[in-house]
Amino acid sequence: MKLNTAVTAVATIVASSMMMSSTDAFAGVNSQLSLHPQTKSVRNTSGMLQMVASNEVEDAVKPRKTRQQRLEAASKGLQVHVVGLSIHHADVNVREKLAVPEHEWNDASKEICSTGVVAEAAVLSTCNRFEVYYAATDAREAMARVTEYLAERGGLSVSTLRSNLFMLSGDDAVWHLMRVAGGLDSLVVGEGLILSQVRQCHIHSIEEDGCGGKVLSRLLNTAVAAGRRVRCETAISRGSVSISSAAVELSEVLSWPDLNLPFSEARLAVVGAGKMTRLLITHLESHGLERIAIVNRSLERPAELAEQFPDVDIEIKLMDDLWDVVGRSDIVFMATSSTDYVIDELLLEENGLAGGRPLMLVDISVPRNVGEDCKNIPNVAAYNVDDLKAVVAKNTAMRQREMIEAEILLREDAEQFAGWCESLSAIPTINRLQERADFYRQEELKKCTRKLAQNDALSDSEMEAVERLSRGIVNKLLHGPMSHLRKTESVEGKQAAVKELNSMFRLEESAADNGRARNGRGAANGRRR
């Protein structure tokens, strides 16, 4: 008998709850049917990131928030911003004042977030740029906080900062980071170093003392993946675009025509041991260099290079042995700071190197180290910086053409991130739907409990079973709408689904207000009866 009573009670609860939900739903469905979502590109959805739920950015080291705190946080939105300066916008004297060493990136992020106005922050500081990526609910206050920090750190006035800074928000901030990671915003288009620097920014942001949070860490990770994809699927990073790399490419291409010898078998030497020589050996090593001779005025710098490149057999010689080294080499790179010619036609003839076996001279020095008259010697092929600039210009033009394809790929990844952010925007709607349904369930359960108390009351265990059964039925009824909301992939579809549910179930209204209205109607009906 009690079991039948309990089942009847649950049926009454669910029926009443569904009738109330359906009444609210059909009240708004007619107006909703006439609406059709507009198709928008990722660049036009400026409000997309504003609905990011801040309950998704809880720091793992913080105490777990209560359900009520999470619901309140879910109604607030985080928007992504970037503030910074780069070689395109600011002078070096401003950039160097704001520069932050990599081991201090997290300290700077924590300082920016210390007031609580900025929820998440990540710093990217390189020789060519200084940028702060951050997420906050109040864009104006957050901007003021970041500007205040930059002014204090650099000892600069706000007016000086604003004349050098760039500030981007929402989709524009996301797109900027995608271009940075893809190498499209670099001085040398497609250069690979910036990708590793963005990757380090992501790694630091998710460390225990990092301030990346869920939104920024996802954004940075997406940017790193996009940068890798662009370099793999396009030719944006192919071809030499620096003088040192162009010297290696030129000598490799012309080794057979000029020397009748493959580059891998050529004997190499470099005169000078400065920065250009270090870069040159770096590129040569990537081409399989195993042995090279370095000629310099002193032994100190060549010894340092030998330590930096342990996998390369470096033979160190002083300038007294210059002609001995040149005489047994096939390709000689010139990279000294001398203002006079180190090698010219007369010197080659005096040292018995004119008219002998083929010799390639690649001069990457300014001023030049190799005289123009060396080209008069039949067995000598001499090249200077102007010849290398032609290689750089050709490869740069090729990379510029690849930028179009690279931007297409980057936009795809930006759209994926935008879709992920939009999925977070569904969290407040899901929470409100659950709260509304549970409010109805509890209201009807209380009415049913009072009726049962007047007759044959149920035991505590039976009432608990009724409670679980009513909750289970409501959850199953809500499973369909919530699954549809979570699984909708397109941004436009997600926005339309959120709008439909909010309208059909009147989720923007307070459940308590609706409850008071229903109680008032019930009392009036009772008086009429």
Coordinates of C-alpha atoms in Angstrom, one line a residue:
M1 CA 0.0 0.0 0.0
K2 CA 2.8 2.4 1.0
L3 CA 4.7 1.5 -2.2
N4 CA 1.7 2.4 -4.4
T5 CA 1.3 5.6 -2.5
A6 CA 4.9 6.5 -3.0
V7 CA 4.7 5.8 -6.8
T8 CA 1.6 7.8 -7.1
A9 CA 3.3 10.7 -5.2
V10 CA 6.3 10.6 -7.6
A11 CA 4.0 10.6 -10.6
T12 CA 2.2 13.6 -9.2
I13 CA 5.5 15.5 -8.5
V14 CA 6.9 14.8 -12.0
A15 CA 3.6 15.6 -13.7
S16 CA 3.2 18.9 -11.9
S17 CA 6.9 19.8 -12.5
M18 CA 6.6 19.1 -16.2
M19 CA 3.4 21.0 -16.6
M20 CA 5.0 24.1 -15.0
S21 CA 8.1 23.7 -17.1
S22 CA 6.1 23.2 -20.3
T23 CA 3.9 26.2 -19.6
D24 CA 7.0 28.4 -19.3
A25 CA 8.5 26.7 -22.3
F26 CA 5.5 27.2 -24.7
A27 CA 5.2 30.8 -23.5
G28 CA 8.4 31.6 -25.2
V29 CA 8.6 29.2 -28.1
N30 CA 6.3 31.1 -30.5
S31 CA 8.6 34.2 -30.4
Q32 CA 11.6 31.9 -30.7
L33 CA 10.4 30.2 -33.9
S34 CA 10.7 33.4 -35.9
L35 CA 14.3 33.9 -35.1
H36 CA 17.2 32.7 -37.2
P37 CA 20.9 33.0 -36.1
Q38 CA 23.1 35.1 -38.4
T39 CA 26.2 33.4 -39.8
K40 CA 29.3 35.1 -38.5
S41 CA 33.0 34.6 -39.0
V42 CA 35.4 34.2 -36.2
R43 CA 36.6 37.8 -36.7
N44 CA 33.1 39.2 -36.2
T45 CA 32.1 37.4 -33.0
S46 CA 33.5 40.1 -30.8
G47 CA 31.4 39.1 -27.8
M48 CA 32.2 35.5 -28.0
L49 CA 34.9 35.3 -25.4
Q50 CA 33.0 37.5 -23.0
M51 CA 30.8 34.6 -22.0
V52 CA 33.6 32.4 -20.9
A53 CA 32.7 30.9 -17.5
S54 CA 35.0 31.9 -14.8
N55 CA 34.2 28.8 -12.7
E56 CA 36.3 27.0 -15.3
V57 CA 39.5 28.8 -14.3
E58 CA 39.8 27.7 -10.7
D59 CA 43.3 27.4 -9.5
A60 CA 44.1 23.8 -8.5
V61 CA 45.9 25.0 -5.4
K62 CA 43.0 27.0 -4.1
P63 CA 40.3 25.4 -1.8
R64 CA 37.4 23.9 -3.8
K65 CA 34.5 26.4 -4.2
T66 CA 31.0 25.6 -2.9
R67 CA 28.3 24.9 -5.5
Q68 CA 26.8 28.3 -4.8
Q69 CA 30.1 30.0 -5.5
R70 CA 30.6 28.1 -8.7
L71 CA 27.1 29.1 -9.9
E72 CA 27.7 32.7 -9.1
A73 CA 31.1 32.6 -10.9
A74 CA 29.5 30.9 -13.9
S75 CA 27.3 33.9 -14.5
K76 CA 30.4 36.1 -14.9
G77 CA 32.5 36.2 -18.1
L78 CA 36.2 36.3 -18.9
Q79 CA 37.5 38.0 -22.0
V80 CA 41.0 37.6 -23.4
H81 CA 43.2 40.7 -23.9
V82 CA 46.8 41.5 -24.9
V83 CA 48.8 44.5 -24.1
G84 CA 52.4 44.9 -25.3
L85 CA 54.9 46.5 -27.5
S86 CA 57.1 45.0 -30.3
I87 CA 59.8 46.0 -32.7
H88 CA 56.9 47.2 -35.0
H89 CA 55.5 49.7 -32.5
A90 CA 58.2 50.7 -29.9
D91 CA 61.8 51.9 -29.8
V92 CA 64.4 49.7 -28.3
N93 CA 64.9 52.1 -25.4
V94 CA 61.3 51.5 -24.3
R95 CA 61.4 47.8 -24.9
E96 CA 64.5 47.2 -22.8
K97 CA 62.9 49.0 -19.8
L98 CA 60.0 46.6 -19.8
A99 CA 61.9 43.4 -20.7
V100 CA 61.5 40.5 -18.2
P101 CA 63.9 37.6 -18.0
E102 CA 62.2 34.2 -18.6
H103 CA 62.8 33.0 -15.1
E104 CA 60.8 36.0 -13.8
W105 CA 57.8 35.6 -16.2
N106 CA 55.7 34.0 -13.5
D107 CA 56.6 36.6 -10.9
A108 CA 55.5 39.3 -13.2
S109 CA 52.2 37.4 -13.9
K110 CA 51.5 37.0 -10.2
E111 CA 52.1 40.7 -9.6
I112 CA 49.6 41.6 -12.3
C113 CA 47.0 39.3 -10.8
S114 CA 47.7 40.3 -7.2
T115 CA 44.9 42.8 -6.9
G116 CA 42.2 40.3 -8.2
V117 CA 41.1 42.5 -11.1
V118 CA 43.0 40.3 -13.6
A119 CA 42.0 36.7 -13.3
E120 CA 44.7 35.1 -15.5
A121 CA 47.9 36.4 -16.9
A122 CA 50.9 35.2 -18.9
V123 CA 54.0 37.2 -19.9
L124 CA 55.9 36.8 -23.2
S125 CA 59.2 38.8 -23.3
T126 CA 61.8 38.4 -26.0
C127 CA 64.4 40.7 -27.7
N128 CA 61.8 41.9 -30.2
R129 CA 58.6 42.0 -28.2
F130 CA 57.1 42.3 -24.7
E131 CA 53.4 41.2 -24.4
V132 CA 51.1 40.5 -21.5
Y133 CA 48.2 38.1 -22.3
Y134 CA 45.5 38.3 -19.6
A135 CA 41.8 37.4 -19.0
A136 CA 39.4 39.5 -16.9
T137 CA 35.7 40.2 -16.4
D138 CA 36.1 44.0 -16.3
A139 CA 38.1 45.1 -19.4
R140 CA 38.5 48.7 -18.2
E141 CA 39.7 47.9 -14.7
A142 CA 42.0 45.1 -16.0
M143 CA 43.6 47.5 -18.6
A144 CA 44.2 50.0 -15.9
R145 CA 45.8 47.4 -13.7
V146 CA 48.2 46.1 -16.4
T147 CA 49.1 49.7 -17.5
E148 CA 49.8 50.6 -13.9
Y149 CA 52.1 47.5 -13.5
L150 CA 54.0 48.4 -16.7
A151 CA 54.5 52.0 -15.7
E152 CA 55.9 50.9 -12.3
R153 CA 58.2 48.3 -13.8
G154 CA 59.6 50.5 -16.5
G155 CA 59.6 53.8 -14.7
L156 CA 57.7 55.2 -17.6
S157 CA 54.8 57.7 -17.6
V158 CA 51.4 56.5 -18.8
S159 CA 51.5 58.8 -21.8
T160 CA 54.9 57.4 -22.9
L161 CA 53.5 53.9 -22.5
R162 CA 50.3 54.6 -24.5
S163 CA 52.3 56.0 -27.4
N164 CA 54.2 52.7 -27.6
L165 CA 51.7 50.1 -26.5
F166 CA 49.2 48.2 -28.6
M167 CA 46.0 46.9 -27.0
L168 CA 43.8 44.2 -28.4
S169 CA 40.7 42.4 -27.0
G170 CA 38.6 39.4 -27.7
D171 CA 39.0 37.9 -31.2
D172 CA 41.7 40.4 -32.1
A173 CA 43.8 39.3 -29.2
V174 CA 43.4 35.7 -30.1
W175 CA 44.2 36.4 -33.8
H176 CA 47.3 38.3 -32.8
L177 CA 48.7 35.4 -30.7
M178 CA 48.0 33.0 -33.6
R179 CA 50.0 35.3 -36.0
V180 CA 52.8 35.6 -33.4
A181 CA 53.1 31.8 -33.0
G182 CA 52.9 31.3 -36.7
G183 CA 55.8 33.6 -37.3
L184 CA 53.7 36.1 -39.3
D185 CA 54.3 39.0 -36.9
S186 CA 58.1 38.5 -36.8
L187 CA 60.6 40.7 -38.4
V188 CA 61.8 37.7 -40.3
V189 CA 58.6 36.0 -41.5
G190 CA 58.3 32.4 -40.5
E191 CA 61.3 32.4 -38.1
G192 CA 61.2 29.4 -35.7
L193 CA 62.5 30.9 -32.5
I194 CA 59.3 32.7 -31.6
L195 CA 57.4 29.4 -31.6
S196 CA 59.7 28.0 -28.9
Q197 CA 59.2 31.2 -26.9
V198 CA 55.4 31.0 -27.1
R199 CA 55.7 27.3 -26.0
Q200 CA 57.8 28.4 -23.0
C201 CA 55.2 31.0 -22.2
H202 CA 52.5 28.2 -22.2
I203 CA 54.7 25.9 -20.0
H204 CA 55.3 28.7 -17.5
S205 CA 51.6 29.6 -17.4
I206 CA 50.6 26.1 -16.3
E207 CA 53.4 25.7 -13.7
E208 CA 52.4 25.7 -10.0
D209 CA 53.3 29.3 -9.6
G210 CA 51.9 30.3 -13.0
C211 CA 48.8 32.4 -13.5
G212 CA 47.6 30.9 -16.8
G213 CA 44.3 29.4 -15.7
K214 CA 42.0 27.4 -17.9
V215 CA 41.3 30.0 -20.6
L216 CA 44.9 31.4 -21.2
S217 CA 46.5 27.9 -21.0
R218 CA 44.1 26.6 -23.6
L219 CA 44.7 29.7 -25.8
L220 CA 48.5 29.4 -25.6
N221 CA 48.4 25.6 -26.2
T222 CA 46.2 26.2 -29.2
A223 CA 48.6 28.8 -30.5
V224 CA 51.6 26.5 -30.2
A225 CA 49.8 23.7 -32.0
A226 CA 48.8 26.2 -34.7
G227 CA 52.4 27.4 -35.1
R228 CA 53.6 23.9 -35.6
R229 CA 50.9 23.1 -38.1
V230 CA 51.7 26.2 -40.2
R231 CA 55.4 25.2 -40.4
C232 CA 54.6 21.6 -41.3
E233 CA 51.9 22.3 -43.9
T234 CA 53.3 25.4 -45.6
A235 CA 56.8 26.6 -46.7
I236 CA 56.6 29.6 -44.4
S237 CA 59.8 28.6 -42.6
R238 CA 61.7 27.3 -45.6
G239 CA 64.5 29.2 -47.3
S240 CA 67.3 31.2 -45.8
V241 CA 66.3 34.7 -44.6
S242 CA 69.4 35.7 -42.6
I243 CA 72.9 36.5 -44.0
S244 CA 74.6 33.6 -42.2
S245 CA 71.9 31.0 -43.3
A246 CA 72.0 32.4 -46.8
A247 CA 75.7 31.9 -46.9
V248 CA 75.3 28.3 -46.1
E249 CA 72.5 27.9 -48.7
L250 CA 74.4 29.6 -51.4
S251 CA 77.6 27.6 -50.9
E252 CA 75.6 24.4 -50.8
V253 CA 73.7 25.2 -54.0
L254 CA 76.9 26.4 -55.9
S255 CA 79.3 23.8 -54.6
W256 CA 78.9 21.5 -57.5
P257 CA 78.9 24.1 -60.3
D258 CA 81.8 26.1 -58.9
L259 CA 83.9 23.3 -57.3
N260 CA 82.7 20.2 -59.2
L261 CA 82.3 18.8 -55.7
P262 CA 79.2 18.0 -53.5
F263 CA 78.9 20.2 -50.5
S264 CA 79.1 17.3 -48.1
E265 CA 82.6 16.5 -49.3
A266 CA 83.9 20.1 -49.3
R267 CA 86.6 21.1 -46.8
L268 CA 85.4 24.2 -44.9
A269 CA 87.1 27.0 -43.2
V270 CA 86.0 30.3 -41.6
V271 CA 88.1 33.4 -40.9
G272 CA 87.0 35.2 -37.8
A273 CA 85.4 34.0 -34.5
G274 CA 82.7 36.5 -33.7
K275 CA 78.9 36.3 -33.6
M276 CA 78.5 35.8 -37.3
T277 CA 80.9 32.8 -37.1
R278 CA 78.8 31.3 -34.3
L279 CA 75.6 31.7 -36.4
L280 CA 77.4 30.3 -39.4
I281 CA 78.5 27.2 -37.6
T282 CA 75.0 26.8 -36.2
H283 CA 73.5 26.6 -39.7
L284 CA 76.4 24.4 -41.0
E285 CA 75.8 22.0 -38.1
S286 CA 72.1 21.6 -39.1
H287 CA 73.4 20.7 -42.6
G288 CA 75.5 17.9 -41.2
L289 CA 78.8 19.7 -40.6
E290 CA 81.4 17.5 -38.9
R291 CA 84.7 19.4 -39.3
I292 CA 85.7 23.0 -39.9
A293 CA 88.9 25.1 -39.4
I294 CA 88.7 28.5 -37.7
V295 CA 91.3 31.1 -38.3
N296 CA 91.5 34.0 -35.8
R297 CA 93.9 36.5 -34.3
S298 CA 93.6 35.0 -30.9
L299 CA 92.7 31.5 -29.5
E300 CA 90.2 32.6 -26.8
R301 CA 87.0 32.9 -29.0
P302 CA 87.7 29.9 -31.2
A303 CA 88.1 27.9 -28.0
E304 CA 84.7 29.1 -26.7
L305 CA 83.1 28.1 -30.0
A306 CA 84.7 24.6 -29.7
E307 CA 83.0 24.3 -26.3
Q308 CA 79.6 25.5 -27.7
F309 CA 79.7 22.9 -30.6
P310 CA 81.1 19.7 -29.0
D311 CA 79.8 17.6 -31.9
V312 CA 81.8 19.5 -34.5
D313 CA 85.5 18.9 -34.9
I314 CA 86.9 22.4 -34.9
E315 CA 90.5 23.0 -35.9
I316 CA 91.9 26.3 -34.4
K317 CA 94.5 28.3 -36.3
L318 CA 96.0 31.8 -35.9
M319 CA 96.2 34.3 -38.7
D320 CA 99.9 33.3 -39.4
D321 CA 98.5 30.1 -40.8
L322 CA 95.8 31.8 -42.9
W323 CA 97.2 30.9 -46.3
D324 CA 98.0 27.3 -45.3
V325 CA 94.3 26.9 -44.3
V326 CA 93.0 28.6 -47.4
G327 CA 95.3 26.5 -49.6
R328 CA 93.8 23.2 -48.3
S329 CA 90.1 24.3 -48.1
D330 CA 87.4 24.2 -50.8
I331 CA 85.1 26.8 -49.3
V332 CA 86.3 29.7 -47.1
F333 CA 83.8 31.9 -45.2
M334 CA 85.1 35.4 -44.3
A335 CA 83.6 37.0 -41.1
T336 CA 86.1 39.3 -39.5
S337 CA 85.8 43.0 -38.3
S338 CA 88.8 44.1 -40.5
T339 CA 88.3 47.3 -42.4
D340 CA 90.8 46.2 -45.1
Y341 CA 90.8 43.3 -47.5
V342 CA 92.1 40.1 -46.0
I343 CA 92.1 38.3 -49.4
D344 CA 92.5 39.9 -52.8
E345 CA 93.9 39.0 -56.2
L346 CA 97.5 40.0 -55.5
L347 CA 97.6 38.1 -52.2
L348 CA 96.2 35.0 -53.9
E349 CA 98.9 35.2 -56.6
E350 CA 101.7 35.8 -54.0
N351 CA 100.6 32.7 -52.1
G352 CA 100.4 30.5 -55.2
L353 CA 96.6 30.0 -55.1
A354 CA 95.8 31.7 -58.5
G355 CA 95.2 29.3 -61.3
G356 CA 95.2 26.2 -59.1
R357 CA 92.3 24.0 -58.0
P358 CA 88.8 25.6 -57.6
L359 CA 88.2 27.8 -54.5
M360 CA 85.0 29.4 -53.3
L361 CA 85.2 32.6 -51.1
V362 CA 82.0 33.6 -49.3
D363 CA 82.3 37.0 -47.7
I364 CA 79.7 37.8 -45.0
S365 CA 81.6 40.8 -43.6
V366 CA 80.7 44.5 -43.8
P367 CA 83.1 46.1 -44.7
R368 CA 84.1 43.5 -47.1
N369 CA 87.1 41.1 -46.4
V370 CA 87.5 39.9 -50.0
G371 CA 88.5 42.2 -52.8
E372 CA 86.3 42.4 -55.9
D373 CA 89.3 41.7 -58.1
C374 CA 89.4 38.1 -56.8
K375 CA 86.7 37.4 -59.5
N376 CA 89.3 38.0 -62.1
I377 CA 91.0 34.7 -61.1
P378 CA 89.6 31.8 -63.2
N379 CA 89.6 29.2 -60.4
V380 CA 88.1 31.5 -57.8
A381 CA 84.4 32.0 -57.2
A382 CA 83.9 35.0 -54.9
Y383 CA 80.6 36.1 -53.3
N384 CA 79.7 39.0 -51.0
V385 CA 76.8 40.2 -48.9
D386 CA 75.0 41.7 -52.0
D387 CA 74.9 38.2 -53.5
L388 CA 73.6 36.8 -50.3
K389 CA 70.9 39.5 -50.1
A390 CA 69.5 38.3 -53.4
V391 CA 69.0 34.8 -51.8
V392 CA 67.4 36.4 -48.8
A393 CA 65.1 38.5 -50.9
K394 CA 64.0 35.5 -53.0
N395 CA 63.2 33.4 -50.0
T396 CA 61.5 36.3 -48.2
A397 CA 59.2 36.8 -51.2
M398 CA 58.5 33.0 -51.2
R399 CA 57.6 33.2 -47.5
Q400 CA 55.3 36.2 -48.2
R401 CA 53.4 34.1 -50.7
E402 CA 53.0 31.4 -48.1
M403 CA 51.5 33.8 -45.6
I404 CA 48.1 33.6 -47.3
E405 CA 48.0 29.8 -46.8
A406 CA 49.3 30.1 -43.3
E407 CA 46.6 32.6 -42.4
I408 CA 43.9 30.2 -43.6
L409 CA 45.3 27.5 -41.3
L410 CA 45.6 29.9 -38.4
R411 CA 42.0 31.0 -38.8
E412 CA 40.9 27.4 -38.6
D413 CA 42.6 27.1 -35.2
A414 CA 41.3 30.4 -34.0
E415 CA 37.8 29.2 -34.9
Q416 CA 38.3 26.0 -32.9
F417 CA 39.4 28.1 -29.8
A418 CA 36.4 30.3 -30.3
G419 CA 34.1 27.2 -30.4
W420 CA 35.7 26.0 -27.2
C421 CA 35.1 29.3 -25.5
E422 CA 31.5 29.3 -26.7
S423 CA 31.1 25.8 -25.1
L424 CA 32.0 27.4 -21.8
S425 CA 29.3 30.0 -22.3
A426 CA 26.7 27.2 -22.1
I427 CA 27.7 26.4 -18.5
P428 CA 25.6 29.2 -17.0
T429 CA 22.6 28.1 -19.0
I430 CA 23.0 24.4 -18.0
N431 CA 23.3 25.5 -14.3
R432 CA 20.2 27.6 -14.5
L433 CA 18.2 24.9 -16.2
Q434 CA 19.3 22.4 -13.5
E435 CA 18.4 24.9 -10.8
R436 CA 15.0 25.6 -12.2
A437 CA 14.1 22.0 -12.6
D438 CA 15.3 21.1 -9.1
F439 CA 13.4 24.1 -7.7
Y440 CA 10.1 22.8 -9.2
R441 CA 10.9 19.2 -8.0
Q442 CA 11.5 20.3 -4.5
E443 CA 8.3 22.5 -4.4
E444 CA 6.1 19.7 -5.6
L445 CA 7.8 17.2 -3.3
K446 CA 7.0 19.4 -0.3
K447 CA 3.4 19.6 -1.3
C448 CA 3.2 15.8 -1.7
T449 CA 4.9 15.2 1.6
R450 CA 2.3 17.4 3.4
K451 CA -0.5 15.4 1.8
L452 CA 1.1 12.1 2.8
A453 CA 1.6 13.2 6.4
Q454 CA -2.1 13.6 6.7
N455 CA -2.8 10.0 5.8
D456 CA -0.5 7.1 6.1
A457 CA 3.0 8.6 6.5
L458 CA 6.0 7.0 4.7
S459 CA 9.0 6.0 6.7
D460 CA 12.3 7.9 6.3
S461 CA 13.8 5.2 3.9
E462 CA 10.7 5.3 1.8
M463 CA 10.8 9.1 1.6
E464 CA 14.4 8.9 0.6
A465 CA 13.5 6.5 -2.2
V466 CA 10.8 8.9 -3.4
E467 CA 13.4 11.7 -3.3
R468 CA 15.9 9.7 -5.4
L469 CA 13.2 8.6 -7.8
S470 CA 12.0 12.1 -8.4
R471 CA 15.5 13.4 -8.9
G472 CA 16.3 10.6 -11.3
I473 CA 13.3 11.2 -13.4
V474 CA 14.0 15.0 -13.6
N475 CA 17.7 14.3 -14.5
K476 CA 16.7 12.0 -17.3
L477 CA 14.2 14.5 -18.7
L478 CA 16.9 17.2 -18.7
H479 CA 19.6 14.9 -20.3
G480 CA 18.3 15.5 -23.8
P481 CA 18.4 19.4 -23.8
M482 CA 21.7 19.5 -22.0
S483 CA 23.4 17.0 -24.3
H484 CA 22.2 18.9 -27.3
L485 CA 23.6 22.1 -25.8
R486 CA 27.0 20.5 -25.1
K487 CA 27.4 18.7 -28.5
T488 CA 26.5 21.5 -30.8
E489 CA 29.8 22.2 -32.6
S490 CA 29.4 25.4 -34.5
V491 CA 29.6 28.8 -32.7
E492 CA 26.4 29.9 -34.4
G493 CA 24.6 26.7 -33.4
K494 CA 25.8 27.0 -29.8
Q495 CA 24.5 30.5 -29.5
A496 CA 21.2 29.6 -31.0
A497 CA 20.8 26.6 -28.7
V498 CA 21.6 28.7 -25.6
K499 CA 19.1 31.4 -26.7
E500 CA 16.4 28.8 -27.4
L501 CA 16.7 27.1 -24.0
N502 CA 16.8 30.5 -22.2
S503 CA 13.7 31.6 -23.9
M504 CA 11.7 28.3 -23.7
F505 CA 12.4 27.7 -20.0
R506 CA 12.6 31.4 -19.1
L507 CA 15.9 30.8 -17.4
E508 CA 16.7 34.5 -17.2
E509 CA 13.9 34.9 -14.7
S510 CA 14.3 34.0 -11.0
A511 CA 13.0 30.6 -10.0
A512 CA 12.0 32.1 -6.6
D513 CA 10.0 34.8 -8.3
N514 CA 8.1 32.3 -10.4
G515 CA 7.5 30.2 -7.2
R516 CA 6.0 33.2 -5.4
A517 CA 3.8 33.9 -8.4
R518 CA 2.5 30.3 -8.5
N519 CA 1.9 30.3 -4.7
G520 CA -0.1 33.5 -5.1
R521 CA -2.2 32.0 -7.9
G522 CA -2.7 28.9 -5.8
A523 CA -4.0 30.9 -2.8
A524 CA -6.3 32.9 -5.1
N525 CA -7.7 29.7 -6.5
G526 CA -8.3 28.3 -3.0
R527 CA -10.2 31.4 -2.0
R528 CA -12.4 31.1 -5.1
R529 CA -13.2 27.5 -4.2

